[in-house]
PDB file of C-alpha atoms in Angstrom:
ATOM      1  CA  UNK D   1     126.545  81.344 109.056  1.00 40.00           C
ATOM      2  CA  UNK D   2     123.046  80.372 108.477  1.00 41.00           C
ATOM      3  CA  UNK D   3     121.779  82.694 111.828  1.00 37.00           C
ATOM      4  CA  UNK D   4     123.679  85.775 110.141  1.00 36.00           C
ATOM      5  CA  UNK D   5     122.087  85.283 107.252  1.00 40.00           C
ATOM      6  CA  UNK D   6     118.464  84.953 108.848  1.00 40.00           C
ATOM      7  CA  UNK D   7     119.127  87.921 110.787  1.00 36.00           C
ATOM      8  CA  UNK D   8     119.943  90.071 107.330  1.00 42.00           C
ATOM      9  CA  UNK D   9     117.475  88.784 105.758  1.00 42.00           C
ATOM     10  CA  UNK D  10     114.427  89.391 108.339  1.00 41.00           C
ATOM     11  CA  UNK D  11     116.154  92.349 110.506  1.00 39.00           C
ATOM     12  CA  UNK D  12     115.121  95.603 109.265  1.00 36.00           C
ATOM     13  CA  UNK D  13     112.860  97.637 106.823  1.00 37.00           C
ATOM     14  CA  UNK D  14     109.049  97.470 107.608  1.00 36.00           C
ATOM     15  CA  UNK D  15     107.620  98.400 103.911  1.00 40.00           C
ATOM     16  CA  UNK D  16     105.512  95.933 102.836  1.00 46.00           C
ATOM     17  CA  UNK D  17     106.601  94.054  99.657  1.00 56.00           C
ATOM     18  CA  UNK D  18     103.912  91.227  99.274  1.00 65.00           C
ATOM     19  CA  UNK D  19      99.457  91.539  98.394  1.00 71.00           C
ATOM     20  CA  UNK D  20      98.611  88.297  99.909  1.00 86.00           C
ATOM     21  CA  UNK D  21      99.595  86.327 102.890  1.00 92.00           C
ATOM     22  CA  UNK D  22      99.083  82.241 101.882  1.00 95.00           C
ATOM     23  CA  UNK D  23      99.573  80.592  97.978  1.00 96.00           C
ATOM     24  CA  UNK D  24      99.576  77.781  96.913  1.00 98.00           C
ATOM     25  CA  UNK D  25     100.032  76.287  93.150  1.00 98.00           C
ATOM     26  CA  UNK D  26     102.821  74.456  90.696  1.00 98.00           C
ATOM     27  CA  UNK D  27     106.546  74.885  90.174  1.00 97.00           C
ATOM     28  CA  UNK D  28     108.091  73.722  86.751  1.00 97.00           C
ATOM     29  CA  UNK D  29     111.628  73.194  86.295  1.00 93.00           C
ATOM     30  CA  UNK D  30     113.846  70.860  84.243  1.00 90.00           C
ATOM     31  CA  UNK D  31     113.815  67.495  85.567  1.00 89.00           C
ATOM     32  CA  UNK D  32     111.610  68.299  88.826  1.00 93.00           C
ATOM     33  CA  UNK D  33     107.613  69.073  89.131  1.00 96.00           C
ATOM     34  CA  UNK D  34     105.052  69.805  91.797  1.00 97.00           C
ATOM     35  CA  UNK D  35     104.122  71.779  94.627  1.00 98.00           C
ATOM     36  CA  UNK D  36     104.759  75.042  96.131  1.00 97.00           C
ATOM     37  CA  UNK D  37     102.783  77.022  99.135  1.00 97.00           C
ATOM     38  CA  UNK D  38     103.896  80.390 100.587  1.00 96.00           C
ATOM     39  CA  UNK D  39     102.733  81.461 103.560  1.00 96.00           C
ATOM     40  CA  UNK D  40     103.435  85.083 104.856  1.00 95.00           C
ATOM     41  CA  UNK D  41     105.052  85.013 108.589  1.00 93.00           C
ATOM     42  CA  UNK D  42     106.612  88.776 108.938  1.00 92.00           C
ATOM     43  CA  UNK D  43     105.885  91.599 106.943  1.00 89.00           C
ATOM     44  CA  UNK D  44     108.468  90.983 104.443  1.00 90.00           C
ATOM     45  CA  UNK D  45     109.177  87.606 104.923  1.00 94.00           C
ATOM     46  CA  UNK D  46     107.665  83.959 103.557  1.00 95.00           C
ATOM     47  CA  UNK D  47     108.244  80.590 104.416  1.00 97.00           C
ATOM     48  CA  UNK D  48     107.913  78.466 101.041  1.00 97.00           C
ATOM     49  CA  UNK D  49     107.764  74.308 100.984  1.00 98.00           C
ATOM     50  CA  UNK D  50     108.001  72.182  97.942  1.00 97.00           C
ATOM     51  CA  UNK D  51     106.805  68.968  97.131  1.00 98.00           C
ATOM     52  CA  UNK D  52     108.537  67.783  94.059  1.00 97.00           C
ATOM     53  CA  UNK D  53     108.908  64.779  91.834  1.00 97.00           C
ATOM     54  CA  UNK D  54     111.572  64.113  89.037  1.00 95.00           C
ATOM     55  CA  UNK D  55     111.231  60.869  87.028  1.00 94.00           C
ATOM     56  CA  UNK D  56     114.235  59.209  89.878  1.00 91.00           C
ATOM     57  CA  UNK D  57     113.546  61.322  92.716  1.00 93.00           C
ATOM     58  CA  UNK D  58     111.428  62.962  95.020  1.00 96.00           C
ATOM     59  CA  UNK D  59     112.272  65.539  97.313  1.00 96.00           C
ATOM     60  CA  UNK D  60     111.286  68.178 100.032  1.00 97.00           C
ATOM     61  CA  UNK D  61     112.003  71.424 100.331  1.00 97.00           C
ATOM     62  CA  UNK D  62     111.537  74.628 102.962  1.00 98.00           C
ATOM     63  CA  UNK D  63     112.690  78.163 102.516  1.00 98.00           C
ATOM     64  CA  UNK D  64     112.499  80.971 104.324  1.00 98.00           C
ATOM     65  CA  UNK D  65     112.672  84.412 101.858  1.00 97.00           C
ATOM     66  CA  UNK D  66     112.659  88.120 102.698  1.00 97.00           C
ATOM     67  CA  UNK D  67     111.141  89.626  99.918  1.00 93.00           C
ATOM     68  CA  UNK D  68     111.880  93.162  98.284  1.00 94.00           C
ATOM     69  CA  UNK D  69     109.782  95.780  96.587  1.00 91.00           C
ATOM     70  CA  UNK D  70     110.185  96.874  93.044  1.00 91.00           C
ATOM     71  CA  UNK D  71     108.025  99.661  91.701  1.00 81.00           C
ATOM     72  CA  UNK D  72     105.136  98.487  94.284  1.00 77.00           C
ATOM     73  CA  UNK D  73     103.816  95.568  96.065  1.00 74.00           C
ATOM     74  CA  UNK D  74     102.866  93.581  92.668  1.00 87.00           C
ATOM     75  CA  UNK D  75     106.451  93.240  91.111  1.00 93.00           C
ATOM     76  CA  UNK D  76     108.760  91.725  94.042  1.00 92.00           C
ATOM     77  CA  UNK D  77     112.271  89.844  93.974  1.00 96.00           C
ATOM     78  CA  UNK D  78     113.664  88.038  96.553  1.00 96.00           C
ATOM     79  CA  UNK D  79     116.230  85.824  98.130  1.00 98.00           C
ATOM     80  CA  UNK D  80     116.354  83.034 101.260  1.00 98.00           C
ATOM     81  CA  UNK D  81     117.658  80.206 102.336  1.00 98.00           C
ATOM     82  CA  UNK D  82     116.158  76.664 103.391  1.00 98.00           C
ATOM     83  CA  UNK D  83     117.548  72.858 103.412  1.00 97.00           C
ATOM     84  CA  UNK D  84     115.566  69.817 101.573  1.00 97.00           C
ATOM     85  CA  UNK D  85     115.510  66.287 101.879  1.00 97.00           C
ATOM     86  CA  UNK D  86     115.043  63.534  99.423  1.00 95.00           C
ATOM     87  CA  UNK D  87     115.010  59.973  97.992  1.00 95.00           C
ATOM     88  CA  UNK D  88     117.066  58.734  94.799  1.00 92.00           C
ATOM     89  CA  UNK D  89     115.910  55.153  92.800  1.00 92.00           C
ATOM     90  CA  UNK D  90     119.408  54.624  92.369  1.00 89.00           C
ATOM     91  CA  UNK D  91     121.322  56.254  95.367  1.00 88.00           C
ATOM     92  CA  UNK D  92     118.923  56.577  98.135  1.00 92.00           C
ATOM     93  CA  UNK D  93     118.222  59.430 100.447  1.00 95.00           C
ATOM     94  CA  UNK D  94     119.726  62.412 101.100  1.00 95.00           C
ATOM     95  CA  UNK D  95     119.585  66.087 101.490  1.00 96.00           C
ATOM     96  CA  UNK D  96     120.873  69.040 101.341  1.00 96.00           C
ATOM     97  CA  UNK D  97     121.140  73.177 101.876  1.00 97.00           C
ATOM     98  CA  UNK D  98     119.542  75.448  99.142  1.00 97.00           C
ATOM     99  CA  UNK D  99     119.651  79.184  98.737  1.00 98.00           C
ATOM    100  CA  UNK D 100     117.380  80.988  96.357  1.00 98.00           C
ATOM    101  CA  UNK D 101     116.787  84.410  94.092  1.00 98.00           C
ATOM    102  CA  UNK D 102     113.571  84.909  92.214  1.00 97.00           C
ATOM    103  CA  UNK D 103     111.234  87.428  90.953  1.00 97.00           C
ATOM    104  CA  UNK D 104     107.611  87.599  91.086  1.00 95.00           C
ATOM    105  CA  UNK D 105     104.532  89.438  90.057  1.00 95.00           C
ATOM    106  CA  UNK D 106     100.882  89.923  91.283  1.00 92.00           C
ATOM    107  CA  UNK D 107      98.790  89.934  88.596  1.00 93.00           C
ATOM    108  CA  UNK D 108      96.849  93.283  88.559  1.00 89.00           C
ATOM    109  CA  UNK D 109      92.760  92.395  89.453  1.00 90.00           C
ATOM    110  CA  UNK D 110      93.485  88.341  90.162  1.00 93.00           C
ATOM    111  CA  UNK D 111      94.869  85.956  92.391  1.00 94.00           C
ATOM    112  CA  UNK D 112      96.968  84.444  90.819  1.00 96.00           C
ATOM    113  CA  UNK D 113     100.936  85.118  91.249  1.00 95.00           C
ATOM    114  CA  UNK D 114     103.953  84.073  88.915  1.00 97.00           C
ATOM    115  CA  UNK D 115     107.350  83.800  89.465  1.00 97.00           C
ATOM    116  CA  UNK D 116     110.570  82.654  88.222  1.00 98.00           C
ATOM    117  CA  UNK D 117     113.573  81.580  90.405  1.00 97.00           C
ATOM    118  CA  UNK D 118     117.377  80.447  90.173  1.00 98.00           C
ATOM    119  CA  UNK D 119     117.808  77.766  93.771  1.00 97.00           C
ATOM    120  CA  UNK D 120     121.471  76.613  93.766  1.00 97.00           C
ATOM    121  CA  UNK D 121     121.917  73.401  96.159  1.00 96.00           C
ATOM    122  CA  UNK D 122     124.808  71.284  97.796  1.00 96.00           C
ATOM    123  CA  UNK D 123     123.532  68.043  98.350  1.00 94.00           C
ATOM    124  CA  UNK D 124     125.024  65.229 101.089  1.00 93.00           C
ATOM    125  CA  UNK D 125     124.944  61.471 100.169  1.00 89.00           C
ATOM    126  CA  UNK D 126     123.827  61.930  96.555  1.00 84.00           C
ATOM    127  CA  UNK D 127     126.090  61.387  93.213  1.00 81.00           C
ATOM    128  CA  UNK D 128     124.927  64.992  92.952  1.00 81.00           C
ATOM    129  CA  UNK D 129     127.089  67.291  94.983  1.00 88.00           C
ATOM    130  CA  UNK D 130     125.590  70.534  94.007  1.00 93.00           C
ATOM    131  CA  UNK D 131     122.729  71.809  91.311  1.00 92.00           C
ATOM    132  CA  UNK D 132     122.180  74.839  89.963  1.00 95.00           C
ATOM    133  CA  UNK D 133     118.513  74.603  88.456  1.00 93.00           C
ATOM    134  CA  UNK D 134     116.062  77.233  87.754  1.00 96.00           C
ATOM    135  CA  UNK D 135     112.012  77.441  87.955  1.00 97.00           C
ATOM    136  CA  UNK D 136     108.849  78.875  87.134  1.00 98.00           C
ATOM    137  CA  UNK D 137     106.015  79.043  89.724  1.00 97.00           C
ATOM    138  CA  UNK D 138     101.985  79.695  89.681  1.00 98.00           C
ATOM    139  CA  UNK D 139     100.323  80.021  92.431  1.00 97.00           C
ATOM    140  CA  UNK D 140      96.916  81.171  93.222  1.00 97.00           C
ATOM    141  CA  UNK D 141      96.432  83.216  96.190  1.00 95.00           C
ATOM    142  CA  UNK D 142      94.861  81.491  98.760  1.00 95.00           C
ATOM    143  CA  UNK D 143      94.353  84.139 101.711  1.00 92.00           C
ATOM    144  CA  UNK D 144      94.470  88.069 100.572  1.00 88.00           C
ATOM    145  CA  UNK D 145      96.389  90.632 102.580  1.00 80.00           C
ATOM    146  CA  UNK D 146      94.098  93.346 104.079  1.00 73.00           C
ATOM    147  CA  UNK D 147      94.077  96.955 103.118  1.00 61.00           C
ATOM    148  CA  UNK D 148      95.246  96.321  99.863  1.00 46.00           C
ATOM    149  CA  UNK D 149      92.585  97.802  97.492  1.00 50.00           C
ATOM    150  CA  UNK D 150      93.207 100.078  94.810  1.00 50.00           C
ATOM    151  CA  UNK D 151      91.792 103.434  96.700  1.00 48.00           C
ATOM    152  CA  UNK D 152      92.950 102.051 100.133  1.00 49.00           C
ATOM    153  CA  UNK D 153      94.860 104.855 101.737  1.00 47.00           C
ATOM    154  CA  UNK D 154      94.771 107.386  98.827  1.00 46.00           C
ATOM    155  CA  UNK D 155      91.770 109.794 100.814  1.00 46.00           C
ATOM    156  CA  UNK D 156      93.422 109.061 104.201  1.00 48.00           C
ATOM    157  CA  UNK D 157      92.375 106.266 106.565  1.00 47.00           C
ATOM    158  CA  UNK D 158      89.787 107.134 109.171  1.00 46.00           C
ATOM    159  CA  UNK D 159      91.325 105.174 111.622  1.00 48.00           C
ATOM    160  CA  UNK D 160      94.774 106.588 111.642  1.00 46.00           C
ATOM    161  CA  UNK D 161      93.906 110.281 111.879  1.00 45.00           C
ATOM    162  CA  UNK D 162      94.101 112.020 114.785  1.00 47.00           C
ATOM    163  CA  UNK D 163      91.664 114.452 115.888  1.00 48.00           C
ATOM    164  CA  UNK D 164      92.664 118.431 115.913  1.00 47.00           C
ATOM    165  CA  UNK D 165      91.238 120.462 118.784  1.00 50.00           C
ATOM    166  CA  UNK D 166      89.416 124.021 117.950  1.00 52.00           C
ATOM    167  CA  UNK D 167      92.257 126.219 118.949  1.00 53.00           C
ATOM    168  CA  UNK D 168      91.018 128.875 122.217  1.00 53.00           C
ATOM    169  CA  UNK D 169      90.045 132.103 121.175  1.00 56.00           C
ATOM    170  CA  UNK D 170      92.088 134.578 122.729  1.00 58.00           C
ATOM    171  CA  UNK D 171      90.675 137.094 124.470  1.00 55.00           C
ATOM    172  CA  UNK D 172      93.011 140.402 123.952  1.00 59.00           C
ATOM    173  CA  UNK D 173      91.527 139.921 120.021  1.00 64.00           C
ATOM    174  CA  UNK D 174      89.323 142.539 118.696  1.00 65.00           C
ATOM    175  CA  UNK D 175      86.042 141.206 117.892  1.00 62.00           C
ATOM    176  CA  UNK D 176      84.530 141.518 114.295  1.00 61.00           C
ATOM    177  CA  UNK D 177      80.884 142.769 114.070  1.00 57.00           C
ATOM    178  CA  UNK D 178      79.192 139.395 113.456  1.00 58.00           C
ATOM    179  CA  UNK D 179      81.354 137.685 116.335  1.00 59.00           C
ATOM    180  CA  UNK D 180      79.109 136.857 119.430  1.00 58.00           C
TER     181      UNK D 180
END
């Protein structure tokens, strides 16, 4: 189940749907805090871990997520799938699967990203069997995605055009007075 759902979540559409490629920053949800870093591995596609405390756990987390376009690269949503591990005061460890469905925007002239995300869980050896919690994210970006600027493709890109050839001049033509 978890291979079909890789494969529909990375297989097809190469429009891009992300500015940068690595960032890093906080995640703030009820009852957990701490780390996030995304790091761009396809086109479309991130791998996210999380470090996170709560004040009777700690826990571990890594996603993958095939993000999705809205209106642009700056305004994305996206959804994935990961598994975490962890350790309870009063339970132990244990782990888990996680799936996950966010937004997040780009803000316009900085690096610095926001998002907010909904990352239901079933959990294995925990009193917890499943959560449903959601999350807000900052991150600054760490590593920018090239070819991203403002005016970047709106003249044309040198690279990518192809040369034309002068077409032969035909010889049955008439010639005009100033042709030599």
């Amino acid at each position: 189940m978890l291979l079909l759902l890789a494969v529909g979540l990375f297989g097809v559409r190469p429009a891009m749907a992300q500015k940068y490629r690595t960032a890093a920053g906080m995640r703030l949800s009820p009852g957990l805090y701490g780390l996030t870093v995304q790091q761009k591995f396809l086109p479309k596609a991130t791998l996210e871990g999380l470090a996170l405390a709560g004040p009777r756990e700690i826990t571990g987390t890594v996603l993958a997520e095939r993000h999705f376009g809205i209106l642009g690269p700056s305004l994305n949503y996206y959804i994935g799938a990961g598994g975490h591990v962890g350790n309870n005061k009063d339970s132990g460890a244990f782990g888990g699967v996680d799936a996950i469905v966010g937004v997040e925007y780009k803000i316009a002239l900085s690096r610095l990203v926001i998002s907010a995300d909904f990352k239901p869980s079933v959990e294995f050896n925990s009193d917890d069997w499943a959560r449903f919690p959601t999350a807000f994210s900052l991150r600054y970006v760490l590593v920018k995605e090239k070819n991203t600027g403002l005016f970047n493709g709106l003249f044309g890109d040198d690279k990518k055009r192809e040369k034309t050839k002068d077409k032969p001049k035909n010889s049955s033509q008439r010639r005009g007075l100033f042709d030599w």
